[in-house]
Amino acid sequence: MAATMVTEDENVGYIFENCRLIPELSGGVGGDGHTVVVEGGKITMVGNAPGVQGERIDCGGRTLLPGLFDSHAHLSYDYYNGLIRLNDFKLMINSCLSARRYLAMGFTTIRDMGSPKRLSVHVREAINSGLFVGPRIVSGGMILRPTASDVPADPSCFLRYVSGASDFERAAREEIGGGVDFVKLYAPGEPCELLPEEMEAAVRIAHRRGRRVAVHAHDPGAIDMCIEYGADTIEHASHIRPNQIERLRRGEQHIVPTLAVLSSEIPTPGFTKEQKERMLRPLLEANERNITAAYKAGLVMGFGTDCDSADLIKLPGLEFRMRREHCGMDNVDMLLQATKYSALICGLEGITGEIKPGLDADLILVDGRPDEDISAMYSLPVLVMARGKIADGV
């Protein structure tokens, strides 16, 4: 069962009975037979709730988790998709369908890391207006990348080509003016195509306007710049070095690895499965070494997939599986990355990411005990609740 349509008024109370809780995700409350009460879209009680009125949901001993985060998502990959990418109405419809698929997978919050024409801003507003039940969307708008050639930028892509510090200042201002929640920069190559003064300018403007900055950065040079100039999140971080890991341990900057997209099971436009596996194998091996080292060093990291939702929904829990198989991550640590830690990284701590009174009722019910066997996350949730609304159908 997954989520799309409002089935009850958001002020209706719900009582989740006979649910299993994981203490690390539920304010220290754990074990079987618990009750979680939801009223007015908020969690109001965790534990025992005698005499509480509301619609009762028997969880049958299943595990109740905070809603998941995909902290590196893209609502729209339609810039690859022939004539569809030229039709704004179809782009919007497809992006709304994508949001519904994310919710069906249990992602009650997604951080969209770049969408053509700032589509994620508009989908966010459609969801917030009550048009349909969808995940909370943290929107990054267009991705600012340095101009690297004289080839004109594709207006249907999610990349915005920018040159020079002053233009990065202007572009950051315009993205913020366009409604984004954070500014996304693209820093490819070694040496990095993005100049230090360009990153500094964008970060300075974003932070002055109360926005965070995320940077696509696989390579050491770009990661060094991110640390030096105060980027809030380093996306991918495939080639992160030990000294950089140590520097990040001392600060408030975080990495968001994305292993699912490196799986040969996820298609990439223009590549056969064999071509992708051959070309991306070195990058996956780099993640195996370096993300594992960052994890073992104790870095708090986010949970992202970087996959098209239409592909990802066929492989539920792929990011969990990749982190376990390639980085040897502990089950509870992965669940924290997908909930509490990602909430911190997205600036939503104290709002969502845990099952605690006062937080938004973003909840998923899963079969099994994922803290003991993470394969419980390899199936779609039995039930999804987004900000107090039970969602049904996809």
Short mmCIF file of C-alpha atoms in Angstrom, two decimals:
data_model
loop_
_atom_site.label_atom_id
_atom_site.label_comp_id
_atom_site.label_asym_id
_atom_site.label_seq_id
_atom_site.Cartn_x
_atom_site.Cartn_y
_atom_site.Cartn_z
CA MET A 1 0.00 0.00 0.00
CA ALA A 2 1.43 3.39 -0.96
CA ALA A 3 0.43 6.98 -1.17
CA THR A 4 -1.32 9.38 -3.46
CA MET A 5 -4.78 10.49 -2.44
CA VAL A 6 -6.06 12.07 0.75
CA THR A 7 -8.22 9.48 2.45
CA GLU A 8 -9.12 11.41 5.60
CA ASP A 9 -9.12 14.97 6.85
CA GLU A 10 -5.68 15.91 8.12
CA ASN A 11 -7.09 16.71 11.56
CA VAL A 12 -8.44 13.20 12.10
CA GLY A 13 -6.69 11.37 14.91
CA TYR A 14 -5.00 8.03 14.29
CA ILE A 15 -3.87 5.47 16.81
CA PHE A 16 -1.21 3.02 15.62
CA GLU A 17 -1.60 0.04 17.93
CA ASN A 18 0.56 -3.02 18.46
CA CYS A 19 3.53 -1.58 16.58
CA ARG A 20 7.18 -2.35 17.02
CA LEU A 21 9.54 0.61 17.50
CA ILE A 22 13.32 0.93 17.14
CA PRO A 23 14.70 2.98 20.07
CA GLU A 24 17.36 4.83 18.05
CA LEU A 25 14.59 6.21 15.81
CA SER A 26 11.91 6.72 18.47
CA GLY A 27 13.44 8.81 21.23
CA GLY A 28 14.66 5.76 23.12
CA VAL A 29 11.31 3.93 23.05
CA GLY A 30 11.71 0.47 21.55
CA GLY A 31 10.30 -3.03 21.43
CA ASP A 32 6.95 -4.58 20.71
CA GLY A 33 3.37 -3.67 21.56
CA HIS A 34 3.63 0.11 21.47
CA THR A 35 1.08 2.75 20.54
CA VAL A 36 1.72 5.91 18.52
CA VAL A 37 -0.93 8.62 18.41
CA VAL A 38 -1.28 11.16 15.58
CA GLU A 39 -3.46 14.26 15.83
CA GLY A 40 -3.59 17.29 13.56
CA GLY A 41 -0.76 15.96 11.42
CA LYS A 42 1.60 15.65 14.42
CA ILE A 43 2.78 12.78 16.59
CA THR A 44 1.28 13.50 20.01
CA MET A 45 2.09 10.38 22.03
CA VAL A 46 4.50 7.44 21.88
CA GLY A 47 4.24 4.44 24.18
CA ASN A 48 0.97 3.56 25.92
CA ALA A 49 -2.14 5.63 25.22
CA PRO A 50 -5.14 4.41 27.24
CA GLY A 51 -8.41 6.15 26.51
CA VAL A 52 -7.22 8.06 23.43
CA GLN A 53 -9.88 8.54 20.74
CA GLY A 54 -9.25 8.22 17.01
CA GLU A 55 -9.15 5.83 14.10
CA ARG A 56 -7.34 2.72 15.25
CA ILE A 57 -4.80 1.00 13.03
CA ASP A 58 -3.67 -2.44 14.13
CA CYS A 59 -0.05 -2.76 13.04
CA GLY A 60 0.02 -6.47 13.77
CA GLY A 61 3.45 -6.30 15.36
CA ARG A 62 5.06 -4.76 12.29
CA THR A 63 7.82 -2.15 12.61
CA LEU A 64 6.81 1.52 12.51
CA LEU A 65 9.58 3.77 11.20
CA PRO A 66 9.95 7.47 10.57
CA GLY A 67 9.37 8.30 6.92
CA LEU A 68 12.50 7.93 4.82
CA PHE A 69 14.55 10.64 3.11
CA ASP A 70 15.98 10.49 -0.37
CA SER A 71 18.43 13.33 0.13
CA HIS A 72 19.74 13.15 -3.44
CA ALA A 73 16.79 12.74 -5.78
CA HIS A 74 15.68 14.12 -9.15
CA LEU A 75 11.95 14.41 -9.76
CA SER A 76 12.45 14.74 -13.50
CA TYR A 77 14.73 12.93 -15.90
CA ASP A 78 12.57 13.91 -18.88
CA TYR A 79 15.30 16.06 -20.42
CA TYR A 80 16.41 12.74 -21.96
CA ASN A 81 12.91 11.98 -23.19
CA GLY A 82 12.42 13.13 -26.78
CA LEU A 83 9.57 15.55 -27.39
CA ILE A 84 8.19 15.20 -23.85
CA ARG A 85 10.95 17.46 -22.57
CA LEU A 86 9.57 20.29 -24.73
CA ASN A 87 6.05 20.01 -23.28
CA ASP A 88 5.82 21.88 -19.97
CA PHE A 89 2.45 20.37 -19.09
CA LYS A 90 3.69 16.82 -19.62
CA LEU A 91 6.86 17.59 -17.65
CA MET A 92 4.74 18.74 -14.72
CA ILE A 93 2.45 15.71 -14.88
CA ASN A 94 5.39 13.31 -15.02
CA SER A 95 7.08 15.07 -12.11
CA CYS A 96 3.95 14.75 -9.99
CA LEU A 97 3.79 11.05 -10.84
CA SER A 98 7.44 10.78 -9.85
CA ALA A 99 6.67 12.36 -6.47
CA ARG A 100 3.92 9.80 -5.92
CA ARG A 101 6.33 6.95 -6.68
CA TYR A 102 8.82 8.28 -4.14
CA LEU A 103 6.09 8.30 -1.51
CA ALA A 104 5.06 4.76 -2.44
CA MET A 105 8.63 3.70 -1.64
CA GLY A 106 8.37 5.28 1.81
CA PHE A 107 10.29 8.48 1.02
CA THR A 108 8.20 11.06 2.84
CA THR A 109 10.87 13.71 2.20
CA ILE A 110 12.96 14.14 -0.92
CA ARG A 111 15.66 16.71 -1.58
CA ASP A 112 15.47 17.38 -5.30
CA MET A 113 18.99 18.00 -6.53
CA GLY A 114 18.09 19.72 -9.78
CA SER A 115 15.13 19.81 -12.12
CA PRO A 116 14.58 21.48 -15.51
CA LYS A 117 12.66 24.74 -15.29
CA ARG A 118 12.63 24.44 -11.48
CA LEU A 119 9.90 21.82 -11.75
CA SER A 120 10.47 20.64 -8.20
CA VAL A 121 9.47 24.08 -6.89
CA HIS A 122 6.11 23.79 -8.66
CA VAL A 123 5.51 20.19 -7.60
CA ARG A 124 6.31 21.25 -4.02
CA GLU A 125 3.67 23.96 -4.24
CA ALA A 126 1.11 21.56 -5.75
CA ILE A 127 1.62 19.15 -2.84
CA ASN A 128 1.59 21.91 -0.23
CA SER A 129 -1.64 23.29 -1.68
CA GLY A 130 -3.33 19.92 -1.12
CA LEU A 131 -3.68 18.96 -4.78
CA PHE A 132 -2.40 15.47 -3.94
CA VAL A 133 -0.59 13.69 -1.14
CA GLY A 134 3.11 13.64 -1.85
CA PRO A 135 6.43 13.80 -0.07
CA ARG A 136 7.83 16.93 1.48
CA ILE A 137 10.05 18.41 -1.24
CA VAL A 138 13.22 20.35 -0.51
CA SER A 139 13.92 21.98 -3.87
CA GLY A 140 17.27 22.82 -5.42
CA GLY A 141 15.96 24.29 -8.67
CA MET A 142 18.50 24.55 -11.49
CA ILE A 143 22.06 23.29 -11.00
CA LEU A 144 24.72 26.00 -11.43
CA ARG A 145 27.69 24.64 -13.35
CA PRO A 146 30.70 26.41 -14.86
CA THR A 147 30.61 27.01 -18.59
CA ALA A 148 33.16 24.59 -20.05
CA SER A 149 32.65 25.00 -23.79
CA ASP A 150 31.09 27.24 -26.43
CA VAL A 151 28.20 24.78 -26.91
CA PRO A 152 24.97 26.50 -25.84
CA ALA A 153 23.28 25.13 -22.74
CA ASP A 154 20.31 22.84 -23.36
CA PRO A 155 17.32 24.85 -22.04
CA SER A 156 15.45 21.62 -21.28
CA CYS A 157 18.19 20.24 -19.03
CA PHE A 158 18.55 20.88 -15.29
CA LEU A 159 21.99 22.49 -15.72
CA ARG A 160 22.41 26.25 -15.85
CA TYR A 161 25.77 27.31 -17.32
CA VAL A 162 27.42 30.21 -15.49
CA SER A 163 30.80 31.95 -15.89
CA GLY A 164 32.70 34.01 -13.33
CA ALA A 165 32.13 34.97 -9.71
CA SER A 166 29.77 37.85 -10.42
CA ASP A 167 27.57 35.67 -12.61
CA PHE A 168 27.50 32.98 -9.93
CA GLU A 169 26.34 35.63 -7.46
CA ARG A 170 23.56 36.66 -9.83
CA ALA A 171 22.57 33.08 -10.63
CA ALA A 172 22.38 32.15 -6.94
CA ARG A 173 20.19 35.19 -6.29
CA GLU A 174 17.92 34.30 -9.21
CA GLU A 175 17.54 30.67 -8.11
CA ILE A 176 16.62 31.81 -4.60
CA GLY A 177 14.22 34.33 -6.11
CA GLY A 178 12.70 31.47 -8.09
CA GLY A 179 11.70 29.72 -4.89
CA VAL A 180 14.43 27.15 -4.25
CA ASP A 181 15.15 25.86 -0.76
CA PHE A 182 18.88 25.49 -1.35
CA VAL A 183 21.45 26.21 -4.08
CA LYS A 184 23.05 23.34 -6.00
CA LEU A 185 26.49 23.67 -7.63
CA TYR A 186 28.18 21.30 -10.07
CA ALA A 187 31.93 20.88 -9.61
CA PRO A 188 33.18 18.21 -12.04
CA GLY A 189 36.69 17.26 -13.05
CA GLU A 190 40.15 17.07 -11.57
CA PRO A 191 41.32 19.81 -11.65
CA CYS A 192 37.87 21.14 -10.87
CA GLU A 193 36.08 23.14 -13.56
CA LEU A 194 34.46 25.31 -10.89
CA LEU A 195 36.83 28.05 -9.75
CA PRO A 196 37.34 28.80 -6.04
CA GLU A 197 36.06 32.34 -6.41
CA GLU A 198 32.91 31.05 -8.14
CA MET A 199 32.11 28.64 -5.33
CA GLU A 200 32.87 31.28 -2.69
CA ALA A 201 30.51 33.75 -4.38
CA ALA A 202 27.60 31.32 -4.60
CA VAL A 203 28.03 30.06 -1.03
CA ARG A 204 28.27 33.60 0.31
CA ILE A 205 25.04 34.69 -1.38
CA ALA A 206 23.14 31.54 -0.42
CA HIS A 207 24.17 31.70 3.23
CA ARG A 208 23.36 35.40 3.40
CA ARG A 209 19.85 34.54 2.24
CA GLY A 210 19.50 31.66 4.71
CA ARG A 211 19.87 28.91 2.11
CA ARG A 212 22.17 25.90 2.23
CA VAL A 213 24.50 24.86 -0.57
CA ALA A 214 24.93 21.36 -2.00
CA VAL A 215 27.78 20.57 -4.39
CA HIS A 216 28.18 17.71 -6.85
CA ALA A 217 31.76 16.73 -6.00
CA HIS A 218 33.34 13.34 -6.68
CA ASP A 219 36.99 14.39 -6.75
CA PRO A 220 39.47 15.58 -4.08
CA GLY A 221 39.99 19.05 -5.54
CA ALA A 222 36.27 19.83 -5.50
CA ILE A 223 35.87 18.32 -2.03
CA ASP A 224 38.71 20.53 -0.74
CA MET A 225 36.92 23.59 -2.12
CA CYS A 226 33.64 22.53 -0.51
CA ILE A 227 35.32 22.24 2.88
CA GLU A 228 37.25 25.50 2.47
CA TYR A 229 34.29 27.64 1.38
CA GLY A 230 31.60 26.16 3.62
CA ALA A 231 29.39 24.13 1.29
CA ASP A 232 26.84 22.40 3.50
CA THR A 233 26.72 19.06 1.71
CA ILE A 234 29.17 17.27 -0.54
CA GLU A 235 27.20 15.07 -2.93
CA HIS A 236 28.69 11.68 -3.90
CA ALA A 237 32.19 12.29 -2.43
CA SER A 238 33.44 9.16 -4.21
CA HIS A 239 37.15 10.02 -4.02
CA ILE A 240 37.19 11.62 -0.57
CA ARG A 241 40.61 11.40 1.08
CA PRO A 242 41.51 10.51 4.70
CA ASN A 243 42.57 14.08 5.56
CA GLN A 244 39.27 15.38 4.22
CA ILE A 245 37.35 12.84 6.27
CA GLU A 246 39.22 14.05 9.34
CA ARG A 247 38.40 17.68 8.58
CA LEU A 248 34.72 16.86 8.17
CA ARG A 249 34.63 15.09 11.53
CA ARG A 250 35.31 18.44 13.19
CA GLY A 251 32.63 20.51 11.47
CA GLU A 252 29.01 20.72 10.44
CA GLN A 253 29.44 19.82 6.77
CA HIS A 254 28.25 16.44 5.58
CA ILE A 255 28.57 14.01 2.68
CA VAL A 256 25.65 12.38 0.87
CA PRO A 257 26.83 9.20 -0.88
CA THR A 258 24.73 7.78 -3.72
CA LEU A 259 25.43 4.11 -4.35
CA ALA A 260 22.14 2.97 -5.91
CA VAL A 261 22.83 4.87 -9.14
CA LEU A 262 26.08 2.91 -9.52
CA SER A 263 24.22 -0.41 -9.64
CA SER A 264 24.15 -2.13 -13.02
CA GLU A 265 20.48 -2.88 -12.28
CA ILE A 266 19.63 0.81 -12.73
CA PRO A 267 19.55 1.86 -16.41
CA THR A 268 21.38 4.98 -17.60
CA PRO A 269 20.23 6.65 -20.84
CA GLY A 270 22.66 5.97 -23.67
CA PHE A 271 24.37 2.99 -22.02
CA THR A 272 23.72 -0.72 -22.15
CA LYS A 273 23.81 -2.56 -18.83
CA GLU A 274 27.21 -4.01 -19.75
CA GLN A 275 28.63 -0.61 -20.77
CA LYS A 276 27.44 0.98 -17.56
CA GLU A 277 28.86 -1.78 -15.40
CA ARG A 278 32.23 -1.52 -17.16
CA MET A 279 32.43 2.28 -17.07
CA LEU A 280 31.12 2.76 -13.54
CA ARG A 281 32.94 -0.12 -11.90
CA PRO A 282 35.95 2.08 -11.00
CA LEU A 283 33.63 4.63 -9.40
CA LEU A 284 31.86 1.91 -7.43
CA GLU A 285 35.24 0.57 -6.28
CA ALA A 286 36.19 4.09 -5.17
CA ASN A 287 33.00 4.26 -3.13
CA GLU A 288 33.74 0.88 -1.61
CA ARG A 289 37.09 2.20 -0.36
CA ASN A 290 36.39 5.79 0.48
CA ILE A 291 32.76 5.89 1.63
CA THR A 292 33.53 2.84 3.77
CA ALA A 293 36.46 4.73 5.29
CA ALA A 294 34.25 7.77 5.95
CA TYR A 295 31.63 5.55 7.57
CA LYS A 296 34.16 3.76 9.78
CA ALA A 297 35.55 7.14 10.83
CA GLY A 298 32.11 8.00 12.19
CA LEU A 299 30.95 10.65 9.71
CA VAL A 300 27.26 11.47 9.92
CA MET A 301 26.13 11.05 6.32
CA GLY A 302 22.94 11.45 4.35
CA PHE A 303 20.97 8.92 2.34
CA GLY A 304 20.54 9.50 -1.40
CA THR A 305 19.91 7.41 -4.50
CA ASP A 306 20.32 9.74 -7.55
CA CYS A 307 17.94 7.41 -9.46
CA ASP A 308 14.86 7.90 -11.59
CA SER A 309 11.87 6.95 -9.43
CA ALA A 310 10.39 4.91 -12.30
CA ASP A 311 13.45 2.64 -12.16
CA LEU A 312 13.96 2.74 -8.41
CA ILE A 313 10.44 1.60 -7.53
CA LYS A 314 11.16 -1.69 -9.29
CA LEU A 315 14.06 -2.25 -6.87
CA PRO A 316 12.82 -1.12 -3.45
CA GLY A 317 15.55 -0.67 -0.88
CA LEU A 318 18.35 -0.66 -3.44
CA GLU A 319 20.34 2.04 -1.62
CA PHE A 320 20.16 0.03 1.61
CA ARG A 321 21.34 -3.06 -0.25
CA MET A 322 24.23 -1.26 -1.94
CA ARG A 323 25.42 0.30 1.33
CA ARG A 324 25.31 -3.06 3.07
CA GLU A 325 26.97 -5.06 0.28
CA HIS A 326 29.64 -2.54 -0.76
CA CYS A 327 30.32 -0.60 2.46
CA GLY A 328 29.40 -3.08 5.17
CA MET A 329 27.17 -0.60 6.98
CA ASP A 330 25.24 -1.56 10.11
CA ASN A 331 21.45 -1.86 9.78
CA VAL A 332 20.60 0.72 12.43
CA ASP A 333 23.21 3.14 11.07
CA MET A 334 21.64 2.94 7.60
CA LEU A 335 18.18 3.53 9.04
CA LEU A 336 19.53 6.58 10.89
CA GLN A 337 21.11 7.86 7.68
CA ALA A 338 17.76 7.51 5.90
CA THR A 339 15.83 9.31 8.65
CA LYS A 340 17.30 11.25 11.58
CA TYR A 341 20.67 12.07 10.01
CA SER A 342 19.14 13.19 6.71
CA ALA A 343 16.68 15.39 8.59
CA LEU A 344 19.65 17.09 10.26
CA ILE A 345 21.45 17.48 6.94
CA CYS A 346 18.35 18.95 5.25
CA GLY A 347 17.69 21.40 8.10
CA LEU A 348 14.57 19.53 9.21
CA GLU A 349 15.70 18.26 12.60
CA GLY A 350 12.95 18.86 15.16
CA ILE A 351 10.39 18.68 12.34
CA THR A 352 10.65 15.13 11.02
CA GLY A 353 13.04 12.18 10.91
CA GLU A 354 12.06 10.55 14.23
CA ILE A 355 9.00 9.13 15.97
CA LYS A 356 8.69 11.62 18.82
CA PRO A 357 5.85 13.78 20.18
CA GLY A 358 5.69 17.17 18.49
CA LEU A 359 7.20 16.05 15.18
CA ASP A 360 5.33 15.78 11.90
CA ALA A 361 3.59 12.44 11.44
CA ASP A 362 5.79 11.11 8.63
CA LEU A 363 5.56 7.36 9.21
CA ILE A 364 5.93 4.09 7.35
CA LEU A 365 4.91 0.60 8.43
CA VAL A 366 7.11 -2.26 7.23
CA ASP A 367 7.02 -6.01 7.53
CA GLY A 368 9.89 -7.56 9.45
CA ARG A 369 12.60 -6.14 11.70
CA PRO A 370 14.89 -3.98 9.56
CA ASP A 371 17.24 -3.23 12.46
CA GLU A 372 17.97 -6.97 12.60
CA ASP A 373 17.59 -7.78 8.88
CA ILE A 374 17.78 -4.87 6.45
CA SER A 375 16.12 -6.95 3.70
CA ALA A 376 12.85 -5.89 5.34
CA MET A 377 13.42 -2.61 3.47
CA TYR A 378 13.59 -4.39 0.10
CA SER A 379 9.78 -4.34 -0.22
CA LEU A 380 7.36 -1.42 -0.43
CA PRO A 381 5.93 -0.28 2.91
CA VAL A 382 2.60 -1.69 4.06
CA LEU A 383 1.40 1.82 4.90
CA VAL A 384 2.69 5.35 4.36
CA MET A 385 1.65 8.48 6.24
CA ALA A 386 2.88 11.89 5.11
CA ARG A 387 2.37 14.80 7.50
CA GLY A 388 -0.57 13.05 9.12
CA LYS A 389 -2.27 11.97 5.90
CA ILE A 390 -2.58 8.31 5.06
CA ALA A 391 -1.86 7.74 1.41
CA ASP A 392 -3.33 5.02 -0.72
CA GLY A 393 -2.63 3.81 -4.25
CA VAL A 394 0.06 4.68 -6.77
#
